[in-house]
mmCIF file with all atom_site columns, C-alpha atoms in Angstrom:
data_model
loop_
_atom_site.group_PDB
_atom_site.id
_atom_site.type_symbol
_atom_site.label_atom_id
_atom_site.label_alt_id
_atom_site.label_comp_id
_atom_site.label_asym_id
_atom_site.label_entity_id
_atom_site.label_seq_id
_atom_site.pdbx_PDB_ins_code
_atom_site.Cartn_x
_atom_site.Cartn_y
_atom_site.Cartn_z
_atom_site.occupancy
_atom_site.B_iso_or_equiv
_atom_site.pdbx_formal_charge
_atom_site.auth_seq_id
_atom_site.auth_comp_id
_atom_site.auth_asym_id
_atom_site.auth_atom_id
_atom_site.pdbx_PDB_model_num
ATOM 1   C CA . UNK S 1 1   ? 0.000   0.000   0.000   1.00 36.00 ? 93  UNK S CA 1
ATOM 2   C CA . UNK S 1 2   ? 1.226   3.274   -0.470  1.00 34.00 ? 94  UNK S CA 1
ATOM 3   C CA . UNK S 1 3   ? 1.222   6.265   1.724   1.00 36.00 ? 95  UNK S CA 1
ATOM 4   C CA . UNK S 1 4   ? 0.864   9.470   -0.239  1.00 36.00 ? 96  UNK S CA 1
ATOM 5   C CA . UNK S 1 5   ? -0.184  13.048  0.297   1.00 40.00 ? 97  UNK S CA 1
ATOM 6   C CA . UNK S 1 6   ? -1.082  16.205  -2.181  1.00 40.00 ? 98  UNK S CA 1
ATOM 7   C CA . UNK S 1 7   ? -1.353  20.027  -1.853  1.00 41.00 ? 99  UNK S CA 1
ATOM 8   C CA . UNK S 1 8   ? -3.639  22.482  -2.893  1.00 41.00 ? 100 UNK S CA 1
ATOM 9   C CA . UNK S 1 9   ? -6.692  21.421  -1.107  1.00 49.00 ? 101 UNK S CA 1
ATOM 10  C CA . UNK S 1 10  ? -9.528  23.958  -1.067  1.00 45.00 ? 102 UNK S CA 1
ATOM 11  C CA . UNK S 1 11  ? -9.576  24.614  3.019   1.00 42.00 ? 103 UNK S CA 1
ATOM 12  C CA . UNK S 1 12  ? -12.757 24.214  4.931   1.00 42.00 ? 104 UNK S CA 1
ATOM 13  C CA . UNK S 1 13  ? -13.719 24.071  8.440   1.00 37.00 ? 105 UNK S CA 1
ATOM 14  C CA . UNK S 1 14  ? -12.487 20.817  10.377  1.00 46.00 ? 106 UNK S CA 1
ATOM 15  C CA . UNK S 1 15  ? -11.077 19.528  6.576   1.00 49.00 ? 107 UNK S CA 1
ATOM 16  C CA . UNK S 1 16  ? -7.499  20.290  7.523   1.00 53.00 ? 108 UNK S CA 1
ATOM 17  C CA . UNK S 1 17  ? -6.557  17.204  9.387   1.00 55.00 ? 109 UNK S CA 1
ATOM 18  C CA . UNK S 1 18  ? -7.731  15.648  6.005   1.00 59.00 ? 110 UNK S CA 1
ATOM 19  C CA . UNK S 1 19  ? -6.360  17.727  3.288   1.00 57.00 ? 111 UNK S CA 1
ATOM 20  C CA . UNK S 1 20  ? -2.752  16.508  2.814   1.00 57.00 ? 112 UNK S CA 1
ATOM 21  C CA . UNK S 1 21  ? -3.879  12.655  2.788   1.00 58.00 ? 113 UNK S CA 1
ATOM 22  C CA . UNK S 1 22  ? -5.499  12.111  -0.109  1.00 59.00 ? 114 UNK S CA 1
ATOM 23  C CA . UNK S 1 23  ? -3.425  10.359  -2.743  1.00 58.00 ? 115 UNK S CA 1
ATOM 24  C CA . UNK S 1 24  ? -2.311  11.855  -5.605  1.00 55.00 ? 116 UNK S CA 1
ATOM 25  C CA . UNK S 1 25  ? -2.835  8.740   -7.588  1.00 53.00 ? 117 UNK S CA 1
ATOM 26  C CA . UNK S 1 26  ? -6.346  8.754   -6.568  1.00 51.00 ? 118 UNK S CA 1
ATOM 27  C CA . UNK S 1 27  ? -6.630  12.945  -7.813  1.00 45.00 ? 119 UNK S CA 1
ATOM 28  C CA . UNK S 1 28  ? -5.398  11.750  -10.818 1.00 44.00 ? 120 UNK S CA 1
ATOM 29  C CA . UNK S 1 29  ? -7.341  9.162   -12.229 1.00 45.00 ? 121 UNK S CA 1
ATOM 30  C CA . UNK S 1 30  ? -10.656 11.161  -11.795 1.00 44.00 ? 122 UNK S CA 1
ATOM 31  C CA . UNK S 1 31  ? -9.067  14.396  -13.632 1.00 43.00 ? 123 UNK S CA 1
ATOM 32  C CA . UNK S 1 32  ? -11.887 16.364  -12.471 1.00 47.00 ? 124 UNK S CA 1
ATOM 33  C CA . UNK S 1 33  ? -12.113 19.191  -9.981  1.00 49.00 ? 125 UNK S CA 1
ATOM 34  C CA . UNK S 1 34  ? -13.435 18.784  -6.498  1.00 57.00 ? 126 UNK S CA 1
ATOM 35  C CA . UNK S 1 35  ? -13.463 15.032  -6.434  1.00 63.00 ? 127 UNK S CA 1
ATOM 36  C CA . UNK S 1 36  ? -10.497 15.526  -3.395  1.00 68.00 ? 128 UNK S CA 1
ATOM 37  C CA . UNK S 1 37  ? -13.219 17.052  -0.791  1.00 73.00 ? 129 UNK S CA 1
ATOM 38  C CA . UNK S 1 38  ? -15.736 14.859  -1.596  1.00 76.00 ? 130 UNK S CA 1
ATOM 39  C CA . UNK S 1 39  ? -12.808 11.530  -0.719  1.00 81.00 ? 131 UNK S CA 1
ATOM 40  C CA . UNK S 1 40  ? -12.374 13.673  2.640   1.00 81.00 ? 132 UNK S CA 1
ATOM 41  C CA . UNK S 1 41  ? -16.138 14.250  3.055   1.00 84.00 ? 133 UNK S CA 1
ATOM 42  C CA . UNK S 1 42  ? -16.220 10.186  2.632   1.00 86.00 ? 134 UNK S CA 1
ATOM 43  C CA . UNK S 1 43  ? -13.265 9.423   4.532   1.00 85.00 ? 135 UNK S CA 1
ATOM 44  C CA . UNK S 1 44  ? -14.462 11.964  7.204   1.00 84.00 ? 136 UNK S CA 1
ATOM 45  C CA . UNK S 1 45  ? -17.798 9.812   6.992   1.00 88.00 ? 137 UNK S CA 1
ATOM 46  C CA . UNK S 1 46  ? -16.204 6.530   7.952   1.00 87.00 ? 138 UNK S CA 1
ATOM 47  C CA . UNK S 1 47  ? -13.757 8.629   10.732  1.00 85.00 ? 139 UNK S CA 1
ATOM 48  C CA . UNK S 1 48  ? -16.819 9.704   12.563  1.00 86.00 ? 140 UNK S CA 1
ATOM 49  C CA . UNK S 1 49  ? -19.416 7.494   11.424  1.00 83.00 ? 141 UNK S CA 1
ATOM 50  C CA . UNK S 1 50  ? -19.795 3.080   11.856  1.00 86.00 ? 142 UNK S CA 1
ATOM 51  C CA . UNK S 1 51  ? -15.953 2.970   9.973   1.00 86.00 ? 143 UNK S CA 1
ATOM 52  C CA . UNK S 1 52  ? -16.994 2.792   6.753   1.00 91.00 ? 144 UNK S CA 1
ATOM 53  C CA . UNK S 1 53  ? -18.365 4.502   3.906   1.00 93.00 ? 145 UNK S CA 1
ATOM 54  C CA . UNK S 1 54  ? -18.498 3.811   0.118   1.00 94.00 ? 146 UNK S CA 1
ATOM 55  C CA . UNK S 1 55  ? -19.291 5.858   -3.204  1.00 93.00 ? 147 UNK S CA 1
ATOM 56  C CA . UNK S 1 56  ? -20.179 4.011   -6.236  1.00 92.00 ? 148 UNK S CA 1
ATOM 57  C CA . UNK S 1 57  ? -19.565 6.508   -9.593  1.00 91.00 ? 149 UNK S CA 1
ATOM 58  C CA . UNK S 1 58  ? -18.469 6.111   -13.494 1.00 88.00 ? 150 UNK S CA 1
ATOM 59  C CA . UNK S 1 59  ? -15.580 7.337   -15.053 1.00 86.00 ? 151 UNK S CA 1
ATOM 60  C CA . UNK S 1 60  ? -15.730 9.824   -18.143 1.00 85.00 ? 152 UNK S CA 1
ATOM 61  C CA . UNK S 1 61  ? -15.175 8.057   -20.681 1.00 86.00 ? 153 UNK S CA 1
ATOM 62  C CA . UNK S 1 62  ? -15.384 4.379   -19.333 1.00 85.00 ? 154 UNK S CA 1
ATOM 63  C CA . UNK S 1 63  ? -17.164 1.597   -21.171 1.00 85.00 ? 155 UNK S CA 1
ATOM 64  C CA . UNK S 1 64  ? -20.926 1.396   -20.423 1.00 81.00 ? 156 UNK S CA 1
ATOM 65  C CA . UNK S 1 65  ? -20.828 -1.762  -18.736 1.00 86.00 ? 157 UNK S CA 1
ATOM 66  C CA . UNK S 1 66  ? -18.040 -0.483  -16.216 1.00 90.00 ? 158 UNK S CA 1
ATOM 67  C CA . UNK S 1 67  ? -18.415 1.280   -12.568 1.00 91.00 ? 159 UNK S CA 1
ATOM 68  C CA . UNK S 1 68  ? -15.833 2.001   -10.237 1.00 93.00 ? 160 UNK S CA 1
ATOM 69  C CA . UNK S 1 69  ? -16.691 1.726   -6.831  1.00 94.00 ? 161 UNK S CA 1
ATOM 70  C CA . UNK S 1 70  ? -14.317 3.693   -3.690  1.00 94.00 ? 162 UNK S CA 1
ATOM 71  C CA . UNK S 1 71  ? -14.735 1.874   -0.146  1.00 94.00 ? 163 UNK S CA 1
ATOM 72  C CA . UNK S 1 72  ? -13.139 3.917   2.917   1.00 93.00 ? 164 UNK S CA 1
ATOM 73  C CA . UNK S 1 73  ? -12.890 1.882   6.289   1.00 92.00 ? 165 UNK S CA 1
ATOM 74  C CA . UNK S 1 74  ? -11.427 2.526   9.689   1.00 90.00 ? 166 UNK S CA 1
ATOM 75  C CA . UNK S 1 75  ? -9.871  -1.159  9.692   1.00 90.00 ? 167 UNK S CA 1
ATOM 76  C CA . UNK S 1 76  ? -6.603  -1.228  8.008   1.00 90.00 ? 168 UNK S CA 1
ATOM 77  C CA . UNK S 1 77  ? -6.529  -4.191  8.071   1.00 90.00 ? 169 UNK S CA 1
ATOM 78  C CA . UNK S 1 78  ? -9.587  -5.287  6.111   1.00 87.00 ? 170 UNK S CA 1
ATOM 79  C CA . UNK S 1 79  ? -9.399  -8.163  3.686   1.00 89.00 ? 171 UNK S CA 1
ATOM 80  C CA . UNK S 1 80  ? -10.372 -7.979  0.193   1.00 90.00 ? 172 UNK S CA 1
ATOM 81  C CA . UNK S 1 81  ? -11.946 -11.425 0.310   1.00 90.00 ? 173 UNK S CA 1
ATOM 82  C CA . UNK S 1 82  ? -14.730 -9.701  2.662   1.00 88.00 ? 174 UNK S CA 1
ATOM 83  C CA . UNK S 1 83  ? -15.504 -7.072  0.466   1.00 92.00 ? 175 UNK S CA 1
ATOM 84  C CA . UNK S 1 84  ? -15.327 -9.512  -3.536  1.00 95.00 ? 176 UNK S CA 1
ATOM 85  C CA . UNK S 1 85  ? -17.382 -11.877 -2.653  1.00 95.00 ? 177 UNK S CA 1
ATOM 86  C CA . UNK S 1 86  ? -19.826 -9.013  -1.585  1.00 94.00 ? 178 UNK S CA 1
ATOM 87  C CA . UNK S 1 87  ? -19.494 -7.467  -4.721  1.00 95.00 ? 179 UNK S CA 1
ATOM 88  C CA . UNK S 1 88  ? -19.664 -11.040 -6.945  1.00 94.00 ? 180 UNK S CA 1
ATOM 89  C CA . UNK S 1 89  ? -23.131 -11.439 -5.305  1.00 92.00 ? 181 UNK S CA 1
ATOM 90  C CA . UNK S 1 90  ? -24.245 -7.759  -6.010  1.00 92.00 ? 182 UNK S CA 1
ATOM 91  C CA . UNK S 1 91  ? -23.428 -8.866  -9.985  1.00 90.00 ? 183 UNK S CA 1
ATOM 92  C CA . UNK S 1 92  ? -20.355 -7.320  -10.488 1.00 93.00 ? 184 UNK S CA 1
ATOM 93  C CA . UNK S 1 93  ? -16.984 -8.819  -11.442 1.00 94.00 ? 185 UNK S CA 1
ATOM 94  C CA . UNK S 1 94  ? -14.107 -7.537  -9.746  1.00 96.00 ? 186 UNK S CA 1
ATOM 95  C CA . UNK S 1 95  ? -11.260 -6.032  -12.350 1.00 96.00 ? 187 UNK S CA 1
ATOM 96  C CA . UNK S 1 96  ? -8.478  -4.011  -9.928  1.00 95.00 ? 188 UNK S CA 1
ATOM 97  C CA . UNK S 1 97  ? -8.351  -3.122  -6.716  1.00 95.00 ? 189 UNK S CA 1
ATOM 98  C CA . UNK S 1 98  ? -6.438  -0.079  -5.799  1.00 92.00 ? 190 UNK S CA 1
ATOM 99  C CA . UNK S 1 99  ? -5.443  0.299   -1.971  1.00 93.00 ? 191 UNK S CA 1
ATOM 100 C CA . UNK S 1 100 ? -4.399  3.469   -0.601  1.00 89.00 ? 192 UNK S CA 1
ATOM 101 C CA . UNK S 1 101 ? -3.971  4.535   3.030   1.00 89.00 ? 193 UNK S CA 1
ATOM 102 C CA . UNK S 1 102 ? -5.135  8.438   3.840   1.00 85.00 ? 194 UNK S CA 1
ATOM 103 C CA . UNK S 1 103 ? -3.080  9.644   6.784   1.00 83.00 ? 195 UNK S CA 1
ATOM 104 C CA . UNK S 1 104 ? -4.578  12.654  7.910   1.00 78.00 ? 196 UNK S CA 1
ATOM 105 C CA . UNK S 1 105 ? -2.938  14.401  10.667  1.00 74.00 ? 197 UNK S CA 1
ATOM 106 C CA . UNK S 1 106 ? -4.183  13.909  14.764  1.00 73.00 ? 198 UNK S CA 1
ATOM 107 C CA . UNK S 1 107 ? -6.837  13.531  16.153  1.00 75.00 ? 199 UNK S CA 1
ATOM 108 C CA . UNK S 1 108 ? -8.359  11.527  13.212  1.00 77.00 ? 200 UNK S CA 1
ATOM 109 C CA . UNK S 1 109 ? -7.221  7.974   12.533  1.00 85.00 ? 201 UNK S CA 1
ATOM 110 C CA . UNK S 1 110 ? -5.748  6.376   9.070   1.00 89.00 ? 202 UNK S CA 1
ATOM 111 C CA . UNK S 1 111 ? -8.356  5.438   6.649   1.00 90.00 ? 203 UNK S CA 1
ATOM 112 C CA . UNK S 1 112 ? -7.743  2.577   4.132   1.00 92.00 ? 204 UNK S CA 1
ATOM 113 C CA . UNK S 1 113 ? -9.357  3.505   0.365   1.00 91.00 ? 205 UNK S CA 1
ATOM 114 C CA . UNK S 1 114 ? -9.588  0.742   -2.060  1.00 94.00 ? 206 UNK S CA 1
ATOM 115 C CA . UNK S 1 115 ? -10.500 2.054   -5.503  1.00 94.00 ? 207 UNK S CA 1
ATOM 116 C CA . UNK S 1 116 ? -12.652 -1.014  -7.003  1.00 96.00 ? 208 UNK S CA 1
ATOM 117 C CA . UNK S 1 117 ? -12.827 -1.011  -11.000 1.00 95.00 ? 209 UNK S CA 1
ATOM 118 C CA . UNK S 1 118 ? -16.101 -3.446  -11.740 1.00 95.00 ? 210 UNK S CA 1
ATOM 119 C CA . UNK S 1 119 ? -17.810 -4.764  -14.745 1.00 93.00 ? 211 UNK S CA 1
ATOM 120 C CA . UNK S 1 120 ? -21.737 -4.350  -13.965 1.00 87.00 ? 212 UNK S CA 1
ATOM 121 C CA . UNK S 1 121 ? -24.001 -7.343  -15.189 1.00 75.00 ? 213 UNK S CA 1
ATOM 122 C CA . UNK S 1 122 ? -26.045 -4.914  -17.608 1.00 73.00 ? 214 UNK S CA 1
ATOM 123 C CA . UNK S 1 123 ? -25.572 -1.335  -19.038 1.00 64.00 ? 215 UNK S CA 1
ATOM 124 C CA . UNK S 1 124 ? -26.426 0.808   -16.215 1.00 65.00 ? 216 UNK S CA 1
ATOM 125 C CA . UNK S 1 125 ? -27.053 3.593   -18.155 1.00 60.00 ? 217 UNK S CA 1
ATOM 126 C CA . UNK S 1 126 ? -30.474 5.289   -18.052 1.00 63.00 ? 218 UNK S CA 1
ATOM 127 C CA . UNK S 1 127 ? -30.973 6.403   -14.151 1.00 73.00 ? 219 UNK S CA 1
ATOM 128 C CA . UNK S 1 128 ? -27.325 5.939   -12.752 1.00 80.00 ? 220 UNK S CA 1
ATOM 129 C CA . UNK S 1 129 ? -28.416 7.977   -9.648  1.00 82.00 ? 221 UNK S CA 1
ATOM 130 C CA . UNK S 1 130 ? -30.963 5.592   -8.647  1.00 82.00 ? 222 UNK S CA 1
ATOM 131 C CA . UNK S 1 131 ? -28.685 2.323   -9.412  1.00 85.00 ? 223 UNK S CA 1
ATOM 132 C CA . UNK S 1 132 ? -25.982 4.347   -7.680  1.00 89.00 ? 224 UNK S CA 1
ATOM 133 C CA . UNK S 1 133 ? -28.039 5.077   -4.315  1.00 90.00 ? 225 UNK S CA 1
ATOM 134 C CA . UNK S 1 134 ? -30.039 1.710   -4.272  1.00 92.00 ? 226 UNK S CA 1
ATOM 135 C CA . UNK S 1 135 ? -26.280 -0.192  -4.516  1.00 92.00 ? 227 UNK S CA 1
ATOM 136 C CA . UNK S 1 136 ? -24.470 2.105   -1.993  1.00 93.00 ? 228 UNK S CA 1
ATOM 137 C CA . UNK S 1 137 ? -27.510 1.501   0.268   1.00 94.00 ? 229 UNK S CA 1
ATOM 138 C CA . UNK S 1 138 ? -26.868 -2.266  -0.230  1.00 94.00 ? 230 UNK S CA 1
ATOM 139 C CA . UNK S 1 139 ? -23.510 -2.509  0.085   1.00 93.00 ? 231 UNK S CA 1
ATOM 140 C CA . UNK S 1 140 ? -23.679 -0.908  3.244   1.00 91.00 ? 232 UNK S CA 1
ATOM 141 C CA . UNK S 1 141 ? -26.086 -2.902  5.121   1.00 93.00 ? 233 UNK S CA 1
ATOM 142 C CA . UNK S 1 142 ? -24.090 -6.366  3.909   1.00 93.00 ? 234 UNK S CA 1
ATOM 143 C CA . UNK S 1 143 ? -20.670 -5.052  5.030   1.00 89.00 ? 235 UNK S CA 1
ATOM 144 C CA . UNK S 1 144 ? -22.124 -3.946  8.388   1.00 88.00 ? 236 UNK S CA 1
ATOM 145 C CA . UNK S 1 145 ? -23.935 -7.456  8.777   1.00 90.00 ? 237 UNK S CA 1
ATOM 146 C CA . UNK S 1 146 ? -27.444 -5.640  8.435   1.00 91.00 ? 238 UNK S CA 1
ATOM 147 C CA . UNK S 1 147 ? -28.253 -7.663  5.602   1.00 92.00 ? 239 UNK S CA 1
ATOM 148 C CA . UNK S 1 148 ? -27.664 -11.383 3.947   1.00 91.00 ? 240 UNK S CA 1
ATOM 149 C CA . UNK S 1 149 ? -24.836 -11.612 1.563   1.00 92.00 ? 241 UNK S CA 1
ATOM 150 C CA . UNK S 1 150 ? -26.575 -13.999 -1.226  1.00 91.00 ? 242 UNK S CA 1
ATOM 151 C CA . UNK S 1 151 ? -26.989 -13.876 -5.039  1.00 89.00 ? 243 UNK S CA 1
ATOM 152 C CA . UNK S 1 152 ? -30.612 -12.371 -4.383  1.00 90.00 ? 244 UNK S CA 1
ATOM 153 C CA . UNK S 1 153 ? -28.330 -8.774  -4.171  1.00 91.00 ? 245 UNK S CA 1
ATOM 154 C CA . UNK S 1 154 ? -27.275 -9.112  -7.627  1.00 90.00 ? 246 UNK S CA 1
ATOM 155 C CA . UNK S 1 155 ? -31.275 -7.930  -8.312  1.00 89.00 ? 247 UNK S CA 1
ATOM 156 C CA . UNK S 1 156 ? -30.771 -4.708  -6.673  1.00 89.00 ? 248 UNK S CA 1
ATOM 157 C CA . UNK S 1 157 ? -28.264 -3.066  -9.544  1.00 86.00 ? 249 UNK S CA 1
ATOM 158 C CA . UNK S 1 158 ? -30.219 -5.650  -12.604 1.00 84.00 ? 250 UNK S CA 1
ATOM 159 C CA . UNK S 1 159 ? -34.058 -5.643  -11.275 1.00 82.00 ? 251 UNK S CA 1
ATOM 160 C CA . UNK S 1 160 ? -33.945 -2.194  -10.275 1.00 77.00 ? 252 UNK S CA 1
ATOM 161 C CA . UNK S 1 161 ? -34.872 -3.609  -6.526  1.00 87.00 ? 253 UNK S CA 1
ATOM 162 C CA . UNK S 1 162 ? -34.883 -1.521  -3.417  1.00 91.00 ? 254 UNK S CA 1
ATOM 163 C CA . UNK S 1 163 ? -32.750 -3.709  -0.977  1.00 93.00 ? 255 UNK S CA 1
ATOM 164 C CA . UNK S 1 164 ? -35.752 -3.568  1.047   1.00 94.00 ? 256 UNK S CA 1
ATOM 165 C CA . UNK S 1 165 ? -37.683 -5.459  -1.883  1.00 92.00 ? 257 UNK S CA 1
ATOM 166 C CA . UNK S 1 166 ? -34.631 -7.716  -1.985  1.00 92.00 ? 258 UNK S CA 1
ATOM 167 C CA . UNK S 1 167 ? -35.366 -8.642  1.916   1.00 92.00 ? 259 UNK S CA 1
ATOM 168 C CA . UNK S 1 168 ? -38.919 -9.492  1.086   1.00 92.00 ? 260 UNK S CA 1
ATOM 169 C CA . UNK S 1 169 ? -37.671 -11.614 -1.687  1.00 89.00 ? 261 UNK S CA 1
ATOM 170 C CA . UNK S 1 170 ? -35.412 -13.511 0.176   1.00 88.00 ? 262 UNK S CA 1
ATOM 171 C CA . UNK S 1 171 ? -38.311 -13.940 3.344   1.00 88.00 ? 263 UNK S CA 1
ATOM 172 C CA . UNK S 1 172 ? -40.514 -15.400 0.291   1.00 85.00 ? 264 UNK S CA 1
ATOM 173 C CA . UNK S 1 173 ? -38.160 -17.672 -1.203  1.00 83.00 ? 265 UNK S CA 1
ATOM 174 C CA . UNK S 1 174 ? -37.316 -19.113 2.551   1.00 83.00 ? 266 UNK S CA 1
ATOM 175 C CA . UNK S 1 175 ? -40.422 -19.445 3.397   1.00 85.00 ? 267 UNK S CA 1
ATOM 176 C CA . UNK S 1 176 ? -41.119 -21.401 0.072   1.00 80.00 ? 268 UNK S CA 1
ATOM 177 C CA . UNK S 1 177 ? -38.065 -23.783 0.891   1.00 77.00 ? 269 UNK S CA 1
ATOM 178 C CA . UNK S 1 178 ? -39.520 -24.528 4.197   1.00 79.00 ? 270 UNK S CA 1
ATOM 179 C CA . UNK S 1 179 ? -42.848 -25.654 1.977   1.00 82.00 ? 271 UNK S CA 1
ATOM 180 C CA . UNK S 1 180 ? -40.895 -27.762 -0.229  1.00 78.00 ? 272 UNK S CA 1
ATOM 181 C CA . UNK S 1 181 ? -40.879 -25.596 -3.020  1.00 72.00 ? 273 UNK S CA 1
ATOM 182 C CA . UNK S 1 182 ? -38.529 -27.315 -5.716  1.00 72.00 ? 274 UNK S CA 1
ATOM 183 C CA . UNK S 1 183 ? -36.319 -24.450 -6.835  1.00 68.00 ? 275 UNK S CA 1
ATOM 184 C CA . UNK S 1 184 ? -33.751 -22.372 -4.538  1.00 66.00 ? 276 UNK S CA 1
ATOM 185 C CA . UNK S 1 185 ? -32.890 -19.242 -3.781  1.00 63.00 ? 277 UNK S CA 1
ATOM 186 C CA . UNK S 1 186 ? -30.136 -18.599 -6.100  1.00 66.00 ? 278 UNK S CA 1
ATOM 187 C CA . UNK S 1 187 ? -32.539 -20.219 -8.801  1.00 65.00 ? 279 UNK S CA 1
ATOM 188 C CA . UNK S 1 188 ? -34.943 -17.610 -8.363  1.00 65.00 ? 280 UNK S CA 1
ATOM 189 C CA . UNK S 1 189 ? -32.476 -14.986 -7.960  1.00 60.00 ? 281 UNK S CA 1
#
């Protein structure tokens, strides 16, 4: 992992423990303005908030089948194979995973960014804000053991599901296996 730090962040209130730690690397492969306070706003997010936060967005310029996907977590530690197996059963396919480590100055805590690149089952294309809000949502709740971490997720960024209709889904489908129904739950998923 790589430790890193920039200049030239736009100040704002309680932002200056943050400012210097996001990478450069990261700055650079969005070549767009602002995108360094919104890391700290996220990063800030998981500092102050459960330890984690994530931001799902597309690239100019990328493929239509292909999202990128930015995790920030108080645990340094953190294994990918909690997060890919996560993402496998939201639909996606994991293509890179970028670690960096923000190290903002005291009293805040390092942060540990992995920049996911991820090929989406379809062509999210017509209402990416929706997809984007209804698969943060979900990728939440299943990292912070809210939710089930099953193939029925993949129908949240496919289907258009709320994760709330995914929860009902799944409660039908187990409640059908207890009645012998013949097909399982990653059948009907």
């Amino acid at each position: 992992m790589r430790r890193v730090g920039t200049q030239g962040c736009q100040r704002r209130v309680g932002w200056d423990q943050l400012c210097d730690a996001v990478p450069r690397g990261v700055l650079q492969s969005k070549r767009q303005s602002g995108w360094k306070q919104f890391d700290i706003e996220r990063a800030t997010e998981a500092l102050e908030g459960d330890g984690m936060a994530v931001e799902l967005y597309r690239r100019p310029g990328d493929a239509a089948d292909r999202l990128h996907l930015k995790t920030f977590t108080r645990d340094l530690q953190s294994e990918l194979s909690a997060i890919i197996p996560l993402l496998e059963n939201m639909g996606f396919t994991v293509l890179d995973a970028t670690p960096f480590v923000l190290t903002p100055l005291a009293p805040y805590a390092p942060v540990l960014l992995r920049d996911f690149t991820l090929r989406a089952p379809t062509i999210i294309d017509a209402d990416f804000t929706s997809v984007k809000a209804r698969v943060e949502e979900a990728i939440g709740a299943v990292a912070r053991g809210a939710a089930d971490n099953d193939t029925l997720n993949a129908l949240i960024a496919s289907s258009h599901l709320s994760l709330r209709g995914v929860l009902v889904l799944r409660a039908y489908s187990r409640y059908l296996q207890q009645l012998d129904f013949p097909y399982s739950q990653s059948f009907i998923a």
